[in-house]
mmCIF file with all atom_site columns, C-alpha atoms in Angstrom:
data_model
loop_
_atom_site.group_PDB
_atom_site.id
_atom_site.type_symbol
_atom_site.label_atom_id
_atom_site.label_alt_id
_atom_site.label_comp_id
_atom_site.label_asym_id
_atom_site.label_entity_id
_atom_site.label_seq_id
_atom_site.pdbx_PDB_ins_code
_atom_site.Cartn_x
_atom_site.Cartn_y
_atom_site.Cartn_z
_atom_site.occupancy
_atom_site.B_iso_or_equiv
_atom_site.pdbx_formal_charge
_atom_site.auth_seq_id
_atom_site.auth_comp_id
_atom_site.auth_asym_id
_atom_site.auth_atom_id
_atom_site.pdbx_PDB_model_num
ATOM 1   C CA . VAL A 1 1   ? 91.958 113.716 82.523  1.00 0.00 ? 1   VAL A CA 1
ATOM 2   C CA . ASP A 1 2   ? 94.213 116.717 82.847  1.00 0.00 ? 2   ASP A CA 1
ATOM 3   C CA . MET A 1 3   ? 93.991 118.586 86.084  1.00 0.00 ? 3   MET A CA 1
ATOM 4   C CA . THR A 1 4   ? 93.074 122.204 85.716  1.00 0.00 ? 4   THR A CA 1
ATOM 5   C CA . ASN A 1 5   ? 95.394 123.354 88.567  1.00 0.00 ? 5   ASN A CA 1
ATOM 6   C CA . ASN A 1 6   ? 98.047 121.143 90.104  1.00 0.00 ? 6   ASN A CA 1
ATOM 7   C CA . SER A 1 7   ? 97.859 123.066 93.419  1.00 0.00 ? 7   SER A CA 1
ATOM 8   C CA . ASN A 1 8   ? 94.173 122.131 93.883  1.00 0.00 ? 8   ASN A CA 1
ATOM 9   C CA . PRO A 1 9   ? 93.540 119.418 96.502  1.00 0.00 ? 9   PRO A CA 1
ATOM 10  C CA . VAL A 1 10  ? 92.425 115.928 95.491  1.00 0.00 ? 10  VAL A CA 1
ATOM 11  C CA . ALA A 1 11  ? 89.698 114.028 97.280  1.00 0.00 ? 11  ALA A CA 1
ATOM 12  C CA . VAL A 1 12  ? 90.331 110.273 97.340  1.00 0.00 ? 12  VAL A CA 1
ATOM 13  C CA . PHE A 1 13  ? 87.056 108.326 97.821  1.00 0.00 ? 13  PHE A CA 1
ATOM 14  C CA . THR A 1 14  ? 87.638 104.720 98.892  1.00 0.00 ? 14  THR A CA 1
ATOM 15  C CA . THR A 1 15  ? 84.390 102.888 98.147  1.00 0.00 ? 15  THR A CA 1
ATOM 16  C CA . ASN A 1 16  ? 83.403 99.218  98.300  1.00 0.00 ? 16  ASN A CA 1
ATOM 17  C CA . LYS A 1 17  ? 83.483 99.361  94.500  1.00 0.00 ? 17  LYS A CA 1
ATOM 18  C CA . GLY A 1 18  ? 86.945 100.919 94.089  1.00 0.00 ? 18  GLY A CA 1
ATOM 19  C CA . VAL A 1 19  ? 88.837 104.218 94.446  1.00 0.00 ? 19  VAL A CA 1
ATOM 20  C CA . ILE A 1 20  ? 87.786 107.513 92.831  1.00 0.00 ? 20  ILE A CA 1
ATOM 21  C CA . GLU A 1 21  ? 90.106 110.590 92.834  1.00 0.00 ? 21  GLU A CA 1
ATOM 22  C CA . ILE A 1 22  ? 88.554 114.026 92.373  1.00 0.00 ? 22  ILE A CA 1
ATOM 23  C CA . GLU A 1 23  ? 90.316 117.304 91.877  1.00 0.00 ? 23  GLU A CA 1
ATOM 24  C CA . LEU A 1 24  ? 88.555 119.875 93.933  1.00 0.00 ? 24  LEU A CA 1
ATOM 25  C CA . PHE A 1 25  ? 88.325 123.349 92.284  1.00 0.00 ? 25  PHE A CA 1
ATOM 26  C CA . GLU A 1 26  ? 89.398 125.246 95.379  1.00 0.00 ? 26  GLU A CA 1
ATOM 27  C CA . ASP A 1 27  ? 90.780 128.040 93.185  1.00 0.00 ? 27  ASP A CA 1
ATOM 28  C CA . TYR A 1 28  ? 87.258 128.822 91.857  1.00 0.00 ? 28  TYR A CA 1
ATOM 29  C CA . MET A 1 29  ? 84.935 127.409 94.454  1.00 0.00 ? 29  MET A CA 1
ATOM 30  C CA . PRO A 1 30  ? 86.518 128.121 97.880  1.00 0.00 ? 30  PRO A CA 1
ATOM 31  C CA . ILE A 1 31  ? 83.275 128.010 99.874  1.00 0.00 ? 31  ILE A CA 1
ATOM 32  C CA . THR A 1 32  ? 82.052 124.725 98.500  1.00 0.00 ? 32  THR A CA 1
ATOM 33  C CA . VAL A 1 33  ? 85.497 123.095 98.534  1.00 0.00 ? 33  VAL A CA 1
ATOM 34  C CA . GLY A 1 34  ? 86.233 124.452 101.980 1.00 0.00 ? 34  GLY A CA 1
ATOM 35  C CA . ASN A 1 35  ? 82.994 122.877 103.259 1.00 0.00 ? 35  ASN A CA 1
ATOM 36  C CA . PHE A 1 36  ? 83.672 119.562 101.551 1.00 0.00 ? 36  PHE A CA 1
ATOM 37  C CA . LYS A 1 37  ? 87.261 119.501 102.970 1.00 0.00 ? 37  LYS A CA 1
ATOM 38  C CA . LYS A 1 38  ? 85.918 120.304 106.489 1.00 0.00 ? 38  LYS A CA 1
ATOM 39  C CA . LEU A 1 39  ? 83.384 117.473 106.367 1.00 0.00 ? 39  LEU A CA 1
ATOM 40  C CA . ALA A 1 40  ? 85.921 115.027 104.994 1.00 0.00 ? 40  ALA A CA 1
ATOM 41  C CA . ALA A 1 41  ? 88.461 115.906 107.700 1.00 0.00 ? 41  ALA A CA 1
ATOM 42  C CA . GLU A 1 42  ? 85.806 115.261 110.391 1.00 0.00 ? 42  GLU A CA 1
ATOM 43  C CA . GLY A 1 43  ? 85.071 111.829 108.856 1.00 0.00 ? 43  GLY A CA 1
ATOM 44  C CA . PHE A 1 44  ? 81.572 112.954 107.997 1.00 0.00 ? 44  PHE A CA 1
ATOM 45  C CA . TYR A 1 45  ? 81.519 111.053 104.672 1.00 0.00 ? 45  TYR A CA 1
ATOM 46  C CA . ASN A 1 46  ? 83.000 107.809 106.108 1.00 0.00 ? 46  ASN A CA 1
ATOM 47  C CA . GLY A 1 47  ? 80.406 105.043 105.876 1.00 0.00 ? 47  GLY A CA 1
ATOM 48  C CA . ILE A 1 48  ? 77.852 107.036 103.811 1.00 0.00 ? 48  ILE A CA 1
ATOM 49  C CA . LYS A 1 49  ? 76.124 105.268 100.944 1.00 0.00 ? 49  LYS A CA 1
ATOM 50  C CA . PHE A 1 50  ? 75.341 106.375 97.435  1.00 0.00 ? 50  PHE A CA 1
ATOM 51  C CA . HIS A 1 51  ? 71.542 106.594 97.939  1.00 0.00 ? 51  HIS A CA 1
ATOM 52  C CA . ARG A 1 52  ? 70.526 107.709 94.471  1.00 0.00 ? 52  ARG A CA 1
ATOM 53  C CA . VAL A 1 53  ? 71.827 106.038 91.380  1.00 0.00 ? 53  VAL A CA 1
ATOM 54  C CA . ILE A 1 54  ? 70.298 106.770 87.989  1.00 0.00 ? 54  ILE A CA 1
ATOM 55  C CA . GLU A 1 55  ? 72.002 105.138 85.027  1.00 0.00 ? 55  GLU A CA 1
ATOM 56  C CA . GLY A 1 56  ? 72.598 107.593 82.274  1.00 0.00 ? 56  GLY A CA 1
ATOM 57  C CA . PHE A 1 57  ? 72.340 110.575 84.658  1.00 0.00 ? 57  PHE A CA 1
ATOM 58  C CA . MET A 1 58  ? 74.227 110.643 87.917  1.00 0.00 ? 58  MET A CA 1
ATOM 59  C CA . ILE A 1 59  ? 75.191 109.028 91.287  1.00 0.00 ? 59  ILE A CA 1
ATOM 60  C CA . GLN A 1 60  ? 74.361 110.827 94.485  1.00 0.00 ? 60  GLN A CA 1
ATOM 61  C CA . GLY A 1 61  ? 75.784 110.603 97.996  1.00 0.00 ? 61  GLY A CA 1
ATOM 62  C CA . GLY A 1 62  ? 76.660 112.659 101.037 1.00 0.00 ? 62  GLY A CA 1
ATOM 63  C CA . ASP A 1 63  ? 73.588 112.016 103.228 1.00 0.00 ? 63  ASP A CA 1
ATOM 64  C CA . PRO A 1 64  ? 74.478 111.015 106.813 1.00 0.00 ? 64  PRO A CA 1
ATOM 65  C CA . ASN A 1 65  ? 71.001 109.349 107.073 1.00 0.00 ? 65  ASN A CA 1
ATOM 66  C CA . THR A 1 66  ? 72.389 106.562 104.904 1.00 0.00 ? 66  THR A CA 1
ATOM 67  C CA . LYS A 1 67  ? 74.443 105.384 107.849 1.00 0.00 ? 67  LYS A CA 1
ATOM 68  C CA . THR A 1 68  ? 71.186 104.141 109.348 1.00 0.00 ? 68  THR A CA 1
ATOM 69  C CA . ASP A 1 69  ? 68.757 101.464 108.143 1.00 0.00 ? 69  ASP A CA 1
ATOM 70  C CA . ASN A 1 70  ? 65.870 103.989 107.804 1.00 0.00 ? 70  ASN A CA 1
ATOM 71  C CA . VAL A 1 71  ? 65.746 104.071 104.027 1.00 0.00 ? 71  VAL A CA 1
ATOM 72  C CA . MET A 1 72  ? 62.740 106.352 104.107 1.00 0.00 ? 72  MET A CA 1
ATOM 73  C CA . SER A 1 73  ? 64.968 109.187 105.383 1.00 0.00 ? 73  SER A CA 1
ATOM 74  C CA . TYR A 1 74  ? 67.681 108.679 102.699 1.00 0.00 ? 74  TYR A CA 1
ATOM 75  C CA . GLY A 1 75  ? 68.210 111.874 100.672 1.00 0.00 ? 75  GLY A CA 1
ATOM 76  C CA . GLN A 1 76  ? 66.900 114.136 103.458 1.00 0.00 ? 76  GLN A CA 1
ATOM 77  C CA . GLY A 1 77  ? 69.976 114.496 105.619 1.00 0.00 ? 77  GLY A CA 1
ATOM 78  C CA . GLY A 1 78  ? 72.787 116.982 105.798 1.00 0.00 ? 78  GLY A CA 1
ATOM 79  C CA . PRO A 1 79  ? 75.348 118.496 108.128 1.00 0.00 ? 79  PRO A CA 1
ATOM 80  C CA . GLY A 1 80  ? 72.835 120.604 110.089 1.00 0.00 ? 80  GLY A CA 1
ATOM 81  C CA . TYR A 1 81  ? 73.563 123.758 108.128 1.00 0.00 ? 81  TYR A CA 1
ATOM 82  C CA . THR A 1 82  ? 73.611 124.991 104.501 1.00 0.00 ? 82  THR A CA 1
ATOM 83  C CA . ILE A 1 83  ? 76.215 126.872 102.465 1.00 0.00 ? 83  ILE A CA 1
ATOM 84  C CA . THR A 1 84  ? 75.995 129.714 100.032 1.00 0.00 ? 84  THR A CA 1
ATOM 85  C CA . ASP A 1 85  ? 75.745 128.756 96.393  1.00 0.00 ? 85  ASP A CA 1
ATOM 86  C CA . GLU A 1 86  ? 78.872 129.628 94.386  1.00 0.00 ? 86  GLU A CA 1
ATOM 87  C CA . PHE A 1 87  ? 78.037 130.321 90.780  1.00 0.00 ? 87  PHE A CA 1
ATOM 88  C CA . VAL A 1 88  ? 81.119 130.970 88.759  1.00 0.00 ? 88  VAL A CA 1
ATOM 89  C CA . LYS A 1 89  ? 81.188 130.856 84.942  1.00 0.00 ? 89  LYS A CA 1
ATOM 90  C CA . GLY A 1 90  ? 83.864 128.729 83.379  1.00 0.00 ? 90  GLY A CA 1
ATOM 91  C CA . ASP A 1 91  ? 84.269 126.033 80.764  1.00 0.00 ? 91  ASP A CA 1
ATOM 92  C CA . HIS A 1 92  ? 85.227 123.415 83.402  1.00 0.00 ? 92  HIS A CA 1
ATOM 93  C CA . LEU A 1 93  ? 82.588 124.624 85.903  1.00 0.00 ? 93  LEU A CA 1
ATOM 94  C CA . THR A 1 94  ? 79.716 122.934 83.985  1.00 0.00 ? 94  THR A CA 1
ATOM 95  C CA . ASN A 1 95  ? 77.793 119.728 84.758  1.00 0.00 ? 95  ASN A CA 1
ATOM 96  C CA . VAL A 1 96  ? 79.543 117.476 82.222  1.00 0.00 ? 96  VAL A CA 1
ATOM 97  C CA . ARG A 1 97  ? 80.435 113.815 82.522  1.00 0.00 ? 97  ARG A CA 1
ATOM 98  C CA . GLY A 1 98  ? 82.934 113.218 85.359  1.00 0.00 ? 98  GLY A CA 1
ATOM 99  C CA . THR A 1 99  ? 82.224 116.339 87.388  1.00 0.00 ? 99  THR A CA 1
ATOM 100 C CA . ILE A 1 100 ? 81.042 116.561 90.931  1.00 0.00 ? 100 ILE A CA 1
ATOM 101 C CA . SER A 1 101 ? 78.384 119.030 91.920  1.00 0.00 ? 101 SER A CA 1
ATOM 102 C CA . MET A 1 102 ? 76.438 120.161 95.032  1.00 0.00 ? 102 MET A CA 1
ATOM 103 C CA . ALA A 1 103 ? 73.051 118.617 95.386  1.00 0.00 ? 103 ALA A CA 1
ATOM 104 C CA . ASN A 1 104 ? 70.346 120.847 96.927  1.00 0.00 ? 104 ASN A CA 1
ATOM 105 C CA . THR A 1 105 ? 66.650 121.051 97.564  1.00 0.00 ? 105 THR A CA 1
ATOM 106 C CA . GLY A 1 106 ? 66.026 123.209 94.490  1.00 0.00 ? 106 GLY A CA 1
ATOM 107 C CA . GLN A 1 107 ? 65.945 126.317 96.697  1.00 0.00 ? 107 GLN A CA 1
ATOM 108 C CA . PRO A 1 108 ? 68.809 128.853 96.698  1.00 0.00 ? 108 PRO A CA 1
ATOM 109 C CA . ASN A 1 109 ? 71.650 128.257 99.201  1.00 0.00 ? 109 ASN A CA 1
ATOM 110 C CA . SER A 1 110 ? 70.233 124.882 100.314 1.00 0.00 ? 110 SER A CA 1
ATOM 111 C CA . GLY A 1 111 ? 73.316 122.635 99.729  1.00 0.00 ? 111 GLY A CA 1
ATOM 112 C CA . GLY A 1 112 ? 75.169 121.225 102.710 1.00 0.00 ? 112 GLY A CA 1
ATOM 113 C CA . SER A 1 113 ? 76.851 117.836 102.348 1.00 0.00 ? 113 SER A CA 1
ATOM 114 C CA . GLN A 1 114 ? 75.117 116.022 99.511  1.00 0.00 ? 114 GLN A CA 1
ATOM 115 C CA . PHE A 1 115 ? 76.766 115.836 96.119  1.00 0.00 ? 115 PHE A CA 1
ATOM 116 C CA . PHE A 1 116 ? 76.377 114.052 92.817  1.00 0.00 ? 116 PHE A CA 1
ATOM 117 C CA . ILE A 1 117 ? 78.810 112.847 90.162  1.00 0.00 ? 117 ILE A CA 1
ATOM 118 C CA . ASN A 1 118 ? 77.600 113.272 86.559  1.00 0.00 ? 118 ASN A CA 1
ATOM 119 C CA . LEU A 1 119 ? 77.638 110.135 84.450  1.00 0.00 ? 119 LEU A CA 1
ATOM 120 C CA . VAL A 1 120 ? 76.822 112.050 81.303  1.00 0.00 ? 120 VAL A CA 1
ATOM 121 C CA . ASP A 1 121 ? 76.722 115.715 80.266  1.00 0.00 ? 121 ASP A CA 1
ATOM 122 C CA . ASN A 1 122 ? 73.917 117.348 82.270  1.00 0.00 ? 122 ASN A CA 1
ATOM 123 C CA . VAL A 1 123 ? 74.492 121.013 81.358  1.00 0.00 ? 123 VAL A CA 1
ATOM 124 C CA . GLY A 1 124 ? 70.798 121.705 81.997  1.00 0.00 ? 124 GLY A CA 1
ATOM 125 C CA . LEU A 1 125 ? 71.779 121.594 85.698  1.00 0.00 ? 125 LEU A CA 1
ATOM 126 C CA . ASP A 1 126 ? 74.053 124.565 85.325  1.00 0.00 ? 126 ASP A CA 1
ATOM 127 C CA . PHE A 1 127 ? 73.052 127.917 86.859  1.00 0.00 ? 127 PHE A CA 1
ATOM 128 C CA . ASP A 1 128 ? 73.581 129.843 83.592  1.00 0.00 ? 128 ASP A CA 1
ATOM 129 C CA . LYS A 1 129 ? 71.691 127.427 81.288  1.00 0.00 ? 129 LYS A CA 1
ATOM 130 C CA . PRO A 1 130 ? 67.992 126.626 81.133  1.00 0.00 ? 130 PRO A CA 1
ATOM 131 C CA . PRO A 1 131 ? 66.194 125.635 83.207  1.00 0.00 ? 131 PRO A CA 1
ATOM 132 C CA . VAL A 1 132 ? 67.329 128.424 85.443  1.00 0.00 ? 132 VAL A CA 1
ATOM 133 C CA . GLN A 1 133 ? 65.874 126.957 88.619  1.00 0.00 ? 133 GLN A CA 1
ATOM 134 C CA . SER A 1 134 ? 68.221 123.930 88.292  1.00 0.00 ? 134 SER A CA 1
ATOM 135 C CA . SER A 1 135 ? 71.342 125.353 89.900  1.00 0.00 ? 135 SER A CA 1
ATOM 136 C CA . HIS A 1 136 ? 74.009 122.858 90.953  1.00 0.00 ? 136 HIS A CA 1
ATOM 137 C CA . PRO A 1 137 ? 77.514 124.270 91.361  1.00 0.00 ? 137 PRO A CA 1
ATOM 138 C CA . VAL A 1 138 ? 80.286 122.112 89.966  1.00 0.00 ? 138 VAL A CA 1
ATOM 139 C CA . PHE A 1 139 ? 83.218 121.994 92.415  1.00 0.00 ? 139 PHE A CA 1
ATOM 140 C CA . GLY A 1 140 ? 85.528 119.267 90.974  1.00 0.00 ? 140 GLY A CA 1
ATOM 141 C CA . GLN A 1 141 ? 86.257 116.709 88.375  1.00 0.00 ? 141 GLN A CA 1
ATOM 142 C CA . ILE A 1 142 ? 87.283 113.011 88.363  1.00 0.00 ? 142 ILE A CA 1
ATOM 143 C CA . VAL A 1 143 ? 90.947 112.621 87.681  1.00 0.00 ? 143 VAL A CA 1
ATOM 144 C CA . LYS A 1 144 ? 91.157 108.885 88.307  1.00 0.00 ? 144 LYS A CA 1
ATOM 145 C CA . GLY A 1 145 ? 88.544 106.162 88.715  1.00 0.00 ? 145 GLY A CA 1
ATOM 146 C CA . MET A 1 146 ? 85.833 107.062 86.218  1.00 0.00 ? 146 MET A CA 1
ATOM 147 C CA . GLU A 1 147 ? 85.420 103.313 85.526  1.00 0.00 ? 147 GLU A CA 1
ATOM 148 C CA . VAL A 1 148 ? 84.441 102.964 89.217  1.00 0.00 ? 148 VAL A CA 1
ATOM 149 C CA . VAL A 1 149 ? 81.889 105.818 88.838  1.00 0.00 ? 149 VAL A CA 1
ATOM 150 C CA . ASP A 1 150 ? 80.483 104.108 85.689  1.00 0.00 ? 150 ASP A CA 1
ATOM 151 C CA . ALA A 1 151 ? 80.317 100.777 87.527  1.00 0.00 ? 151 ALA A CA 1
ATOM 152 C CA . ILE A 1 152 ? 78.332 102.384 90.372  1.00 0.00 ? 152 ILE A CA 1
ATOM 153 C CA . GLY A 1 153 ? 76.090 103.977 87.715  1.00 0.00 ? 153 GLY A CA 1
ATOM 154 C CA . ARG A 1 154 ? 75.254 100.500 86.396  1.00 0.00 ? 154 ARG A CA 1
ATOM 155 C CA . THR A 1 155 ? 74.351 99.195  89.876  1.00 0.00 ? 155 THR A CA 1
ATOM 156 C CA . GLU A 1 156 ? 70.898 97.456  90.107  1.00 0.00 ? 156 GLU A CA 1
ATOM 157 C CA . THR A 1 157 ? 68.548 99.797  91.930  1.00 0.00 ? 157 THR A CA 1
ATOM 158 C CA . ASN A 1 158 ? 65.000 99.632  93.346  1.00 0.00 ? 158 ASN A CA 1
ATOM 159 C CA . ALA A 1 159 ? 62.015 101.846 92.351  1.00 0.00 ? 159 ALA A CA 1
ATOM 160 C CA . ASN A 1 160 ? 63.494 104.689 94.451  1.00 0.00 ? 160 ASN A CA 1
ATOM 161 C CA . ASP A 1 161 ? 66.846 104.600 92.634  1.00 0.00 ? 161 ASP A CA 1
ATOM 162 C CA . LEU A 1 162 ? 68.451 103.138 95.794  1.00 0.00 ? 162 LEU A CA 1
ATOM 163 C CA . PRO A 1 163 ? 71.154 100.476 95.064  1.00 0.00 ? 163 PRO A CA 1
ATOM 164 C CA . VAL A 1 164 ? 69.884 97.036  95.918  1.00 0.00 ? 164 VAL A CA 1
ATOM 165 C CA . GLU A 1 165 ? 73.337 96.185  97.132  1.00 0.00 ? 165 GLU A CA 1
ATOM 166 C CA . PRO A 1 166 ? 74.730 99.106  99.160  1.00 0.00 ? 166 PRO A CA 1
ATOM 167 C CA . VAL A 1 167 ? 77.461 101.185 97.544  1.00 0.00 ? 167 VAL A CA 1
ATOM 168 C CA . VAL A 1 168 ? 79.440 102.546 100.533 1.00 0.00 ? 168 VAL A CA 1
ATOM 169 C CA . ILE A 1 169 ? 81.927 105.371 100.686 1.00 0.00 ? 169 ILE A CA 1
ATOM 170 C CA . GLU A 1 170 ? 84.287 103.828 103.267 1.00 0.00 ? 170 GLU A CA 1
ATOM 171 C CA . LYS A 1 171 ? 86.385 106.977 103.583 1.00 0.00 ? 171 LYS A CA 1
ATOM 172 C CA . VAL A 1 172 ? 87.239 110.273 101.958 1.00 0.00 ? 172 VAL A CA 1
ATOM 173 C CA . GLU A 1 173 ? 90.676 111.768 102.320 1.00 0.00 ? 173 GLU A CA 1
ATOM 174 C CA . VAL A 1 174 ? 91.641 115.116 100.922 1.00 0.00 ? 174 VAL A CA 1
ATOM 175 C CA . LYS A 1 175 ? 95.299 115.416 99.863  1.00 0.00 ? 175 LYS A CA 1
#
């Protein structure tokens, strides 16, 4: 995958399944990327699990509740604040295979720390394509390790889309 801007930072996810490198679109998404970089620098993502894996759709992580054993709380946690949605039109700012997007509650400006990586093209999740209420801002793309993302996407899950064997983000470093 060609990077869109060589001056953009790259997030290196070290997981128990392998390494994923993601170009962060800081040039187009400064609020979202700034928040992600802040959380990564604080070690927020270290030890967090991918708590929602849906083969043929996406893998989701970023919930600090997944550092606990209380699986009933998975998917409900965040950093204690939300950020403003950034909706920018652009060919590479669409929910296609290999992009990372902000997860939210479905309400405007409700994202905080949770994200998902698209396993397939999911353009229906874009702000400018139907359904309009599905608004998930894309803030980066995989530049290395898509095979790791695909392997996570094939992980065996339970009825709640939680991997049977935990998939852990050991650390995230932004370079």
